[in-house]
Amino acid sequence: MTGVVERMLGGEERIAGRLIPDASGRFVWGNGVVTMVFEASADAPVRLVGLSGRGMRQVDANIPGEPDAQPIVELRSSVDGGGDNRLQLAASAAGLKLRFVKAVLVSPPMDESMGSGPNAKPMDALAIVQRDPNGDGPLVISVFKTRTGLSAVRTYTMLHDDDEYPVEAVSSMNVTLPLAAARLDDAQTLIYSGESSWDLENAWSCQPLRSTPLRDRDQQINPGMSSARFARSSSSTWSTGEYQPAGIVEGYSEDAGARPFSFMWQIEHNGAWEWEIGEDDPGIRVSAYGPEYRDHQWFTMLGDGNDFVSVPVSFAICGGDWQRAVAEMTVHRRALRRHHAAIQGRSDVFDDSLLRVVYNDYMNTLWGDPTIEKELPLVEGASKVGADVFCIDAGWYDDEDGGWWDMVGEWQPSCDRFGTMRLAGLIHDIQAHGMIAGLWLEPEVVGVRSPLAKELPDDAFFCRHGRRIADQGRYHLDFRSQAARDHASAAVDRLIDEFGIGYFKFDYNTTPGVGTDVNVDSVGEGLLEHCRAVQDWIDDVRRRHPDVIIENCGSGAMRADYAMLGRLDLQSTSDQADPLVYAAIAAGAGMTVLPEQQGNWGYAQEEMDDETAVFTLTAGILGRLYLSGFINRMDPMRLALVRDAVTLHRAVLDEQGRLMPWWPYELPGFKDSWLAYGLRHDARISKDLFPDVADIIDDHGHCEYLAVWRRSGVESMYLTLGEGAHITQVFPDPAHPEHAPNAQPWTIEQVDPQTVCLTAANLDVPSARIFAVTYGDDADAAKEAEKA
């Protein structure tokens, strides 16, 4: 195996040194913010015995270590399954046989340079090599990467064997949480997890550990690791179609001697995944996987040059509550996006895509039935309210008035829908109004009635049992196939070259099930290889067209993972057409998606009352305002209201890249009568990552934003905003009451130095407002402005 590790890590020149365990078998690695203490011994696999992050007491090699800390990797094979047959993914027999070989420091490749912006340094890495000393099974390399200033780590596992060896599961992350170091126990633990079904995305909830299947038991009487677990998983390629590939464990206590902390993770994969929380003896373990055999029919046969790399998983750890963990993950997600932009060669244009306001003609408007008569007035209206992009949604290729579903694939403009102007004329009109022209596209499918279904070979599609897989009149392209990728690339290139398209909405409404059985060891392996090929295809498109903005949409937000969002510009957060429900989706979106990527629909209409129009626009202003609606039918007063929303949104965009999601009313519930979501500075993060901003905050105060929705119920909401906070309504703008005369300002009462009471102006209908929250000199200036 000489040279295998170096080859798998990118070459001998990438090896920057080694970490040698001390006399106790301990070695320490980190970036000065996050610190990890590992322990190697002759009779156990490598374990993570200490972990700390921003705001926590930094661990070192002399700490007592977490009791019963679990191995850093789990490995299962059909020839060597579980070390305990009660456990499904923990205590793997093959994993328990692993022993420390070496730990090497790995320098990043040149293409990981971050370019300009925060965290400009590339990722440094630690690779821990293990193997069964008897020579059975594969060489296992656990890779950990972090970036200067972040309290987050990205991790995955690499496998190699010269001989054939079937792998049925391998963890990307297996972390024992530092409860003992925090002076906390299992009963002081909360779990946050998210559900995500169609039109009901971002439904996060919190429950005590002991309210999950991990119920209390007496470990003195019943020693050993429990077979109970709290688990979430996905199948196929709607990676967020049922549950979120992310979660949080918070250790809390009001005891002055405790050290509260939070740990958040996300699986960065656009296919099948699983994570679970298990109880050690004692302690809490979080494990994260890509596909595995039991749930996803995945296995791979090592040997004969077939190395394997698991899907990446990122985790963030910090002192404090769950909101601080979300803030740390937010910073990591931003760094991940810049990392991908650098690899794609898009660093110079990356920031431009963050400032565009998009109008899309679909939601509560044309519903996929565009015609020239309908579109031209919408283009005029979108231009009047200040949109930067006009996206023509589904149907622009449909000549059969309904064939848009099972005739797709050629992506040629309809000959019937756009009259003598044709699609080219409509796009020219969009561009003449100073907007970027966009098109909806679903590049991964071909309709069964499309001519392309006959032209492309069978191996361009997902197949099982010798036949193409069909899903409601559609075939799913297999991006492992060069023919499939060439077809998708040709369609994108042609639309850009022929029409000057500068924006794509990549939709994804069809999934291929468990996978394909063509040229693979397992159907799950075929699915994994396809998902990775999709990622590579996106990277290739972005290298060739760096200026083009690409939206990620998957039947709403059914594929809103950070394998996709790390590469694409914004995310349609839902297909939800009811603004009352959309408020909950928008309020919870910051748990899952960066604020600057949250494409939250604002579909105001002329026939709406003022309160409803304000309510729907509020959903988008603190994210990415994703306009729709019949703007052409609006009177000057309603147009002015939409323009006010766009103006405020642009002010938010100027600060958004340094602001963190904020929930002053705790985690939003899908049925809550009142919802509150905002954007704020995190002083600890700003001090380390944005020192110039931190200095400004210290000297002059700062401005934060808060959206509040009242859907029903009592007239008032009490919010704790912090010492010295001053709150001012900014939308609808009280300076222009004529833009929404029936949406009067809410009453703001300062209850005490930290608490305000907001009272809705109209209790007969749902309503919403956006507020600026200022501190320090900004607050004083705001008060003086109000007096004037």
PDB file of C-alpha atoms in Angstrom, residues 331-504:
ATOM      1  CA  VAL A 331     -20.932  31.392   7.790  1.00  0.00           C
ATOM      2  CA  HIS A 332     -19.766  27.952   6.699  1.00  0.00           C
ATOM      3  CA  ARG A 333     -22.386  27.791   3.926  1.00  0.00           C
ATOM      4  CA  ARG A 334     -21.195  31.140   2.628  1.00  0.00           C
ATOM      5  CA  ALA A 335     -17.594  29.958   2.627  1.00  0.00           C
ATOM      6  CA  LEU A 336     -18.670  26.752   0.865  1.00  0.00           C
ATOM      7  CA  ARG A 337     -20.362  28.753  -1.886  1.00  0.00           C
ATOM      8  CA  ARG A 338     -17.276  30.899  -2.413  1.00  0.00           C
ATOM      9  CA  HIS A 339     -15.179  27.739  -2.460  1.00  0.00           C
ATOM     10  CA  HIS A 340     -17.281  26.282  -5.282  1.00  0.00           C
ATOM     11  CA  ALA A 341     -17.320  29.606  -7.147  1.00  0.00           C
ATOM     12  CA  ALA A 342     -13.508  29.655  -7.034  1.00  0.00           C
ATOM     13  CA  ILE A 343     -13.302  26.109  -8.401  1.00  0.00           C
ATOM     14  CA  GLN A 344     -15.784  27.062 -11.131  1.00  0.00           C
ATOM     15  CA  GLY A 345     -13.748  30.159 -12.018  1.00  0.00           C
ATOM     16  CA  ARG A 346     -16.592  32.491 -11.002  1.00  0.00           C
ATOM     17  CA  SER A 347     -15.052  34.427  -8.117  1.00  0.00           C
ATOM     18  CA  ASP A 348     -14.996  37.689 -10.082  1.00  0.00           C
ATOM     19  CA  VAL A 349     -18.755  37.592 -10.803  1.00  0.00           C
ATOM     20  CA  PHE A 350     -19.934  35.756  -7.689  1.00  0.00           C
ATOM     21  CA  ASP A 351     -21.180  38.821  -5.803  1.00  0.00           C
ATOM     22  CA  ASP A 352     -23.168  40.117  -8.796  1.00  0.00           C
ATOM     23  CA  SER A 353     -25.690  37.293  -8.549  1.00  0.00           C
ATOM     24  CA  LEU A 354     -26.447  38.221  -4.919  1.00  0.00           C
ATOM     25  CA  LEU A 355     -27.927  41.596  -5.824  1.00  0.00           C
ATOM     26  CA  ARG A 356     -30.477  40.681  -8.505  1.00  0.00           C
ATOM     27  CA  VAL A 357     -34.230  40.996  -7.980  1.00  0.00           C
ATOM     28  CA  VAL A 358     -36.115  38.326  -9.925  1.00  0.00           C
ATOM     29  CA  TYR A 359     -39.617  38.396 -11.397  1.00  0.00           C
ATOM     30  CA  ASN A 360     -41.078  35.013 -12.413  1.00  0.00           C
ATOM     31  CA  ASP A 361     -44.382  34.673 -14.270  1.00  0.00           C
ATOM     32  CA  TYR A 362     -45.518  31.368 -12.716  1.00  0.00           C
ATOM     33  CA  MET A 363     -46.795  31.512  -9.150  1.00  0.00           C
ATOM     34  CA  ASN A 364     -50.409  32.702  -8.851  1.00  0.00           C
ATOM     35  CA  THR A 365     -49.985  34.245 -12.295  1.00  0.00           C
ATOM     36  CA  LEU A 366     -49.592  32.318 -15.575  1.00  0.00           C
ATOM     37  CA  TRP A 367     -49.194  28.847 -14.014  1.00  0.00           C
ATOM     38  CA  GLY A 368     -47.087  27.579 -16.928  1.00  0.00           C
ATOM     39  CA  ASP A 369     -49.288  28.986 -19.704  1.00  0.00           C
ATOM     40  CA  PRO A 370     -47.268  31.817 -21.270  1.00  0.00           C
ATOM     41  CA  THR A 371     -48.402  33.635 -24.390  1.00  0.00           C
ATOM     42  CA  ILE A 372     -47.166  36.826 -26.004  1.00  0.00           C
ATOM     43  CA  GLU A 373     -50.395  38.615 -25.069  1.00  0.00           C
ATOM     44  CA  LYS A 374     -49.942  37.732 -21.399  1.00  0.00           C
ATOM     45  CA  GLU A 375     -46.196  38.236 -21.192  1.00  0.00           C
ATOM     46  CA  LEU A 376     -45.659  41.693 -22.702  1.00  0.00           C
ATOM     47  CA  PRO A 377     -47.720  43.536 -20.055  1.00  0.00           C
ATOM     48  CA  LEU A 378     -45.960  41.557 -17.310  1.00  0.00           C
ATOM     49  CA  VAL A 379     -42.567  42.577 -18.708  1.00  0.00           C
ATOM     50  CA  GLU A 380     -43.655  46.212 -18.610  1.00  0.00           C
ATOM     51  CA  GLY A 381     -44.880  45.845 -15.037  1.00  0.00           C
ATOM     52  CA  ALA A 382     -41.769  44.045 -13.811  1.00  0.00           C
ATOM     53  CA  SER A 383     -39.640  46.808 -15.263  1.00  0.00           C
ATOM     54  CA  LYS A 384     -41.714  49.473 -13.507  1.00  0.00           C
ATOM     55  CA  VAL A 385     -41.169  47.949 -10.067  1.00  0.00           C
ATOM     56  CA  GLY A 386     -37.406  47.588 -10.592  1.00  0.00           C
ATOM     57  CA  ALA A 387     -36.861  43.880 -11.292  1.00  0.00           C
ATOM     58  CA  ASP A 388     -33.437  42.916 -12.651  1.00  0.00           C
ATOM     59  CA  VAL A 389     -34.458  39.538 -14.079  1.00  0.00           C
ATOM     60  CA  PHE A 390     -37.611  38.417 -15.879  1.00  0.00           C
ATOM     61  CA  CYS A 391     -37.912  34.636 -15.915  1.00  0.00           C
ATOM     62  CA  ILE A 392     -40.338  32.898 -18.281  1.00  0.00           C
ATOM     63  CA  ASP A 393     -41.424  29.796 -16.426  1.00  0.00           C
ATOM     64  CA  ALA A 394     -42.730  26.441 -17.701  1.00  0.00           C
ATOM     65  CA  GLY A 395     -44.656  26.139 -20.950  1.00  0.00           C
ATOM     66  CA  TRP A 396     -42.537  28.275 -23.310  1.00  0.00           C
ATOM     67  CA  TYR A 397     -41.742  25.131 -25.376  1.00  0.00           C
ATOM     68  CA  ASP A 398     -45.259  23.623 -25.362  1.00  0.00           C
ATOM     69  CA  ASP A 399     -47.163  23.515 -28.687  1.00  0.00           C
ATOM     70  CA  GLU A 400     -49.828  21.088 -27.466  1.00  0.00           C
ATOM     71  CA  ASP A 401     -51.453  23.099 -24.669  1.00  0.00           C
ATOM     72  CA  GLY A 402     -50.633  20.525 -22.027  1.00  0.00           C
ATOM     73  CA  GLY A 403     -47.732  18.629 -23.556  1.00  0.00           C
ATOM     74  CA  TRP A 404     -45.312  20.473 -21.308  1.00  0.00           C
ATOM     75  CA  TRP A 405     -45.073  17.389 -19.069  1.00  0.00           C
ATOM     76  CA  ASP A 406     -44.525  14.372 -21.335  1.00  0.00           C
ATOM     77  CA  MET A 407     -43.198  16.201 -24.435  1.00  0.00           C
ATOM     78  CA  VAL A 408     -40.253  17.932 -22.749  1.00  0.00           C
ATOM     79  CA  GLY A 409     -36.649  17.328 -23.715  1.00  0.00           C
ATOM     80  CA  GLU A 410     -35.915  19.147 -26.968  1.00  0.00           C
ATOM     81  CA  TRP A 411     -36.225  22.581 -25.350  1.00  0.00           C
ATOM     82  CA  GLN A 412     -37.220  24.299 -28.571  1.00  0.00           C
ATOM     83  CA  PRO A 413     -39.487  27.370 -28.381  1.00  0.00           C
ATOM     84  CA  SER A 414     -43.176  26.927 -29.073  1.00  0.00           C
ATOM     85  CA  CYS A 415     -44.301  28.015 -32.530  1.00  0.00           C
ATOM     86  CA  ASP A 416     -47.822  28.836 -31.334  1.00  0.00           C
ATOM     87  CA  ARG A 417     -47.509  30.776 -28.090  1.00  0.00           C
ATOM     88  CA  PHE A 418     -45.633  33.927 -29.066  1.00  0.00           C
ATOM     89  CA  GLY A 419     -47.151  34.988 -32.377  1.00  0.00           C
ATOM     90  CA  THR A 420     -45.040  36.670 -34.988  1.00  0.00           C
ATOM     91  CA  MET A 421     -42.680  37.961 -32.305  1.00  0.00           C
ATOM     92  CA  ARG A 422     -41.714  34.400 -31.431  1.00  0.00           C
ATOM     93  CA  LEU A 423     -39.828  33.703 -28.232  1.00  0.00           C
ATOM     94  CA  ALA A 424     -36.875  35.704 -29.568  1.00  0.00           C
ATOM     95  CA  GLY A 425     -39.050  38.817 -29.771  1.00  0.00           C
ATOM     96  CA  LEU A 426     -40.301  38.389 -26.221  1.00  0.00           C
ATOM     97  CA  ILE A 427     -36.756  37.973 -24.939  1.00  0.00           C
ATOM     98  CA  HIS A 428     -35.662  41.051 -26.891  1.00  0.00           C
ATOM     99  CA  ASP A 429     -38.485  42.999 -25.215  1.00  0.00           C
ATOM    100  CA  ILE A 430     -37.286  41.840 -21.784  1.00  0.00           C
ATOM    101  CA  GLN A 431     -33.757  42.937 -22.585  1.00  0.00           C
ATOM    102  CA  ALA A 432     -34.974  46.242 -24.038  1.00  0.00           C
ATOM    103  CA  HIS A 433     -36.576  46.949 -20.663  1.00  0.00           C
ATOM    104  CA  GLY A 434     -33.137  46.589 -19.064  1.00  0.00           C
ATOM    105  CA  MET A 435     -33.738  43.168 -17.528  1.00  0.00           C
ATOM    106  CA  ILE A 436     -31.905  39.860 -17.820  1.00  0.00           C
ATOM    107  CA  ALA A 437     -33.977  37.270 -19.660  1.00  0.00           C
ATOM    108  CA  GLY A 438     -34.511  33.950 -17.903  1.00  0.00           C
ATOM    109  CA  LEU A 439     -36.037  30.586 -18.812  1.00  0.00           C
ATOM    110  CA  TRP A 440     -37.388  27.646 -16.836  1.00  0.00           C
ATOM    111  CA  LEU A 441     -35.623  24.397 -17.724  1.00  0.00           C
ATOM    112  CA  GLU A 442     -35.798  20.836 -16.453  1.00  0.00           C
ATOM    113  CA  PRO A 443     -32.585  19.434 -17.953  1.00  0.00           C
ATOM    114  CA  GLU A 444     -32.614  15.991 -16.294  1.00  0.00           C
ATOM    115  CA  VAL A 445     -35.753  14.574 -17.922  1.00  0.00           C
ATOM    116  CA  VAL A 446     -37.126  13.649 -21.349  1.00  0.00           C
ATOM    117  CA  GLY A 447     -40.839  13.093 -21.947  1.00  0.00           C
ATOM    118  CA  VAL A 448     -41.884   9.691 -23.265  1.00  0.00           C
ATOM    119  CA  ARG A 449     -43.559  11.414 -26.250  1.00  0.00           C
ATOM    120  CA  SER A 450     -40.539  13.575 -27.046  1.00  0.00           C
ATOM    121  CA  PRO A 451     -38.682  12.694 -30.259  1.00  0.00           C
ATOM    122  CA  LEU A 452     -35.518  12.637 -28.168  1.00  0.00           C
ATOM    123  CA  ALA A 453     -36.815   9.589 -26.328  1.00  0.00           C
ATOM    124  CA  LYS A 454     -36.213   7.638 -29.533  1.00  0.00           C
ATOM    125  CA  GLU A 455     -33.012   9.405 -30.541  1.00  0.00           C
ATOM    126  CA  LEU A 456     -31.048   8.965 -27.309  1.00  0.00           C
ATOM    127  CA  PRO A 457     -29.678   5.494 -26.488  1.00  0.00           C
ATOM    128  CA  ASP A 458     -31.043   3.429 -23.596  1.00  0.00           C
ATOM    129  CA  ASP A 459     -27.870   3.930 -21.581  1.00  0.00           C
ATOM    130  CA  ALA A 460     -28.628   7.675 -21.483  1.00  0.00           C
ATOM    131  CA  PHE A 461     -31.522   6.892 -19.140  1.00  0.00           C
ATOM    132  CA  PHE A 462     -32.063   5.234 -15.786  1.00  0.00           C
ATOM    133  CA  CYS A 463     -32.863   1.583 -16.330  1.00  0.00           C
ATOM    134  CA  ARG A 464     -33.798  -1.353 -14.145  1.00  0.00           C
ATOM    135  CA  HIS A 465     -34.527  -4.936 -15.124  1.00  0.00           C
ATOM    136  CA  GLY A 466     -33.555  -4.242 -18.712  1.00  0.00           C
ATOM    137  CA  ARG A 467     -36.097  -1.444 -19.251  1.00  0.00           C
ATOM    138  CA  ARG A 468     -36.073   2.332 -19.002  1.00  0.00           C
ATOM    139  CA  ILE A 469     -37.594   3.720 -15.808  1.00  0.00           C
ATOM    140  CA  ALA A 470     -40.677   5.834 -16.543  1.00  0.00           C
ATOM    141  CA  ASP A 471     -42.338   8.145 -14.044  1.00  0.00           C
ATOM    142  CA  GLN A 472     -45.721   9.526 -15.093  1.00  0.00           C
ATOM    143  CA  GLY A 473     -44.791   9.929 -18.725  1.00  0.00           C
ATOM    144  CA  ARG A 474     -41.157  10.899 -18.265  1.00  0.00           C
ATOM    145  CA  TYR A 475     -37.783   9.215 -18.541  1.00  0.00           C
ATOM    146  CA  HIS A 476     -34.987  10.286 -16.233  1.00  0.00           C
ATOM    147  CA  LEU A 477     -31.581  10.949 -17.802  1.00  0.00           C
ATOM    148  CA  ASP A 478     -28.591   9.147 -16.291  1.00  0.00           C
ATOM    149  CA  PHE A 479     -25.809  11.724 -16.110  1.00  0.00           C
ATOM    150  CA  ARG A 480     -23.165   9.022 -15.951  1.00  0.00           C
ATOM    151  CA  SER A 481     -23.839   8.807 -19.687  1.00  0.00           C
ATOM    152  CA  GLN A 482     -21.858  11.096 -21.941  1.00  0.00           C
ATOM    153  CA  ALA A 483     -24.832  11.227 -24.321  1.00  0.00           C
ATOM    154  CA  ALA A 484     -27.104  12.454 -21.515  1.00  0.00           C
ATOM    155  CA  ARG A 485     -24.668  15.142 -20.412  1.00  0.00           C
ATOM    156  CA  ASP A 486     -23.990  16.243 -23.986  1.00  0.00           C
ATOM    157  CA  HIS A 487     -27.714  16.614 -24.620  1.00  0.00           C
ATOM    158  CA  ALA A 488     -28.255  18.725 -21.486  1.00  0.00           C
ATOM    159  CA  SER A 489     -25.173  20.843 -22.184  1.00  0.00           C
ATOM    160  CA  ALA A 490     -26.176  21.441 -25.788  1.00  0.00           C
ATOM    161  CA  ALA A 491     -29.613  22.657 -24.695  1.00  0.00           C
ATOM    162  CA  VAL A 492     -28.161  25.132 -22.191  1.00  0.00           C
ATOM    163  CA  ASP A 493     -25.477  26.354 -24.609  1.00  0.00           C
ATOM    164  CA  ARG A 494     -27.964  26.825 -27.443  1.00  0.00           C
ATOM    165  CA  LEU A 495     -30.414  28.845 -25.345  1.00  0.00           C
ATOM    166  CA  ILE A 496     -27.602  31.093 -24.132  1.00  0.00           C
ATOM    167  CA  ASP A 497     -26.038  31.528 -27.576  1.00  0.00           C
ATOM    168  CA  GLU A 498     -29.287  31.914 -29.527  1.00  0.00           C
ATOM    169  CA  PHE A 499     -31.343  34.029 -27.137  1.00  0.00           C
ATOM    170  CA  GLY A 500     -28.838  35.592 -24.747  1.00  0.00           C
ATOM    171  CA  ILE A 501     -30.365  33.905 -21.727  1.00  0.00           C
ATOM    172  CA  GLY A 502     -28.707  35.124 -18.521  1.00  0.00           C
ATOM    173  CA  TYR A 503     -30.810  33.272 -15.953  1.00  0.00           C
ATOM    174  CA  PHE A 504     -32.053  29.693 -15.682  1.00  0.00           C
TER     175      PHE A 504
END
